[in-house]
GROMACS .gro file of C-alpha atoms in nm:
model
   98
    1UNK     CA    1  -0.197   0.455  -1.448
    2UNK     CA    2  -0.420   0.706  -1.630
    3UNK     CA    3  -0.682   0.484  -1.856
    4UNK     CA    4  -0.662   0.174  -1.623
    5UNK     CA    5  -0.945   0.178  -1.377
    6UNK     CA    6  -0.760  -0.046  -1.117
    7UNK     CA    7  -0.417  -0.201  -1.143
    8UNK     CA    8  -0.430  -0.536  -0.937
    9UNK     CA    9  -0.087  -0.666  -0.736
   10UNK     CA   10  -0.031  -0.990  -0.660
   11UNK     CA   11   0.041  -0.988  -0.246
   12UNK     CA   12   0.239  -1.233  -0.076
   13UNK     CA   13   0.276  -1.218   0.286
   14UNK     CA   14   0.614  -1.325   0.456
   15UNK     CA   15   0.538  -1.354   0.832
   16UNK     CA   16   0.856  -1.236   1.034
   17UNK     CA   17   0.947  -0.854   1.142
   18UNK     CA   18   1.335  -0.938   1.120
   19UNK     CA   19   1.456  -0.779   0.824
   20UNK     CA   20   1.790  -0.964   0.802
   21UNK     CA   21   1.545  -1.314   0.789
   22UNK     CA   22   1.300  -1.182   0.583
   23UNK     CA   23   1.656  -1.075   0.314
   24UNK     CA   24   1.807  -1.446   0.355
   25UNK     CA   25   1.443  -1.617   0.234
   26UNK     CA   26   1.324  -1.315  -0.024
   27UNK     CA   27   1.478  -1.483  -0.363
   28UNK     CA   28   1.335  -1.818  -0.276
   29UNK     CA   29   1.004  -1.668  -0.176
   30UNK     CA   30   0.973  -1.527  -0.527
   31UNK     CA   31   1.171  -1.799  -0.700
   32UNK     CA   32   0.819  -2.049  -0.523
   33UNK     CA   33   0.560  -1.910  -0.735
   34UNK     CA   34   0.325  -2.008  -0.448
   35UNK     CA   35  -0.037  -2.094  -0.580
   36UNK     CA   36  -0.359  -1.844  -0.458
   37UNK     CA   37  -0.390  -1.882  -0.034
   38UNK     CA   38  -0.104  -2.166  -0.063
   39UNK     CA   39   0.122  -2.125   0.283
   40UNK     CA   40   0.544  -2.231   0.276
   41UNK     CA   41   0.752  -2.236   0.557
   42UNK     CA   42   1.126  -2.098   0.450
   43UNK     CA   43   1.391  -2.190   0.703
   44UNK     CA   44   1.134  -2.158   0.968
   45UNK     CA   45   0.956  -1.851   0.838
   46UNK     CA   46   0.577  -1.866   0.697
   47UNK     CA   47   0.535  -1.715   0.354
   48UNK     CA   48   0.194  -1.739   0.206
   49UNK     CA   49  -0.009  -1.585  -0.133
   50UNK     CA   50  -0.243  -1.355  -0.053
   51UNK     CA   51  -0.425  -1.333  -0.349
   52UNK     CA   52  -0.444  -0.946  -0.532
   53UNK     CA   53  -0.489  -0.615  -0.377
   54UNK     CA   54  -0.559  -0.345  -0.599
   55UNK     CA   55  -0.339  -0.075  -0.661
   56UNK     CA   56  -0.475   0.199  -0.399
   57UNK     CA   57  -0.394  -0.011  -0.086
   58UNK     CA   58  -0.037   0.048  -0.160
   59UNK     CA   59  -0.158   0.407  -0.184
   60UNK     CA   60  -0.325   0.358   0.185
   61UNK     CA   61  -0.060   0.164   0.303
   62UNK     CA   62   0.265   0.417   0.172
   63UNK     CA   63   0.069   0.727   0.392
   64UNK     CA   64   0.059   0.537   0.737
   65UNK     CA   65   0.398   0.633   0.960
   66UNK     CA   66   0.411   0.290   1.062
   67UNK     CA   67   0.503   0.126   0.732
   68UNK     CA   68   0.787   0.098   0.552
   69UNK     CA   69   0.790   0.077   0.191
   70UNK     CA   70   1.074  -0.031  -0.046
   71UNK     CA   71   1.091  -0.055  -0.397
   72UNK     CA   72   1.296  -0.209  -0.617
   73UNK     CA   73   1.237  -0.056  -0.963
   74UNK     CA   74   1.453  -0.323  -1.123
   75UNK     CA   75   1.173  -0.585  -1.098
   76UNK     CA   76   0.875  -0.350  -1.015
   77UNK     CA   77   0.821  -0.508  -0.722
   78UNK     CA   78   0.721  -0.280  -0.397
   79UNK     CA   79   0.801  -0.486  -0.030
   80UNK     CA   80   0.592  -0.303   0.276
   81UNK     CA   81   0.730  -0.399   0.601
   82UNK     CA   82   0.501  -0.346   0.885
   83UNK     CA   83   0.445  -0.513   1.216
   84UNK     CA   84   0.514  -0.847   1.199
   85UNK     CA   85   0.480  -0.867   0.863
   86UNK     CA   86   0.635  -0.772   0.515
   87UNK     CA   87   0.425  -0.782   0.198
   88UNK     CA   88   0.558  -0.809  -0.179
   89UNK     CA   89   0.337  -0.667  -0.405
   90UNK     CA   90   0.401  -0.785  -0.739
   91UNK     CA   91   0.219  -0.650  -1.054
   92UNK     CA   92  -0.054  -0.889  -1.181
   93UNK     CA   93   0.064  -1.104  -1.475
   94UNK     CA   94  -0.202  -0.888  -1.693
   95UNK     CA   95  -0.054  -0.580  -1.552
   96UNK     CA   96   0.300  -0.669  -1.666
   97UNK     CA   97   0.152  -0.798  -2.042
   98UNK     CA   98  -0.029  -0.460  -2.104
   0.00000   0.00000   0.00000
């Protein structure tokens, strides 16, 4: 991160706080590309792009005790459930070119 002023994440919101839901519709979620602020229902749950956050809200996020944050390392792709929400925080396409 050290030379990069502020690493941008692409966020997109999946609106349900049932883990074993939010599993079934995750590859399909991804596999949408949704456009900037488009909404998608998947088998009954909303999924929308949220546009980018930068990097330090993850930061914020990962210190509150009411979020939970997974990682999968594989894609570098960080999911924070919290709520009734989880977010996927994907690294901007610029991010992931540099």
């Amino acid at each position: 991160m050290e030379g990069r002023p502020y690493s941008m994440m692409k966020c997109i919101s999946v609106y349900t706080d049932n883990f074993e839901q939010f599993s079934d519709i995750y590859e399909a979620v991804l596999a949408a590309n949704l456009g900037e602020n488009e909404e998608r229902d998947f088998e009954g749950i909303t999924a929308s792009e949220s546009g980018e956050v930068p990097e330090h809200y993850l930061e914020r996020m990962r210190s509150r005790p009411d979020v939970v944050v997974m990682k999968l390392k594989d894609k570098d792709i960080t999911i924070l459930q919290h709520g009734e929400v989880f977010e996927i925080l994907i690294p901007s396409a610029s991010e992931v070119l540099s």
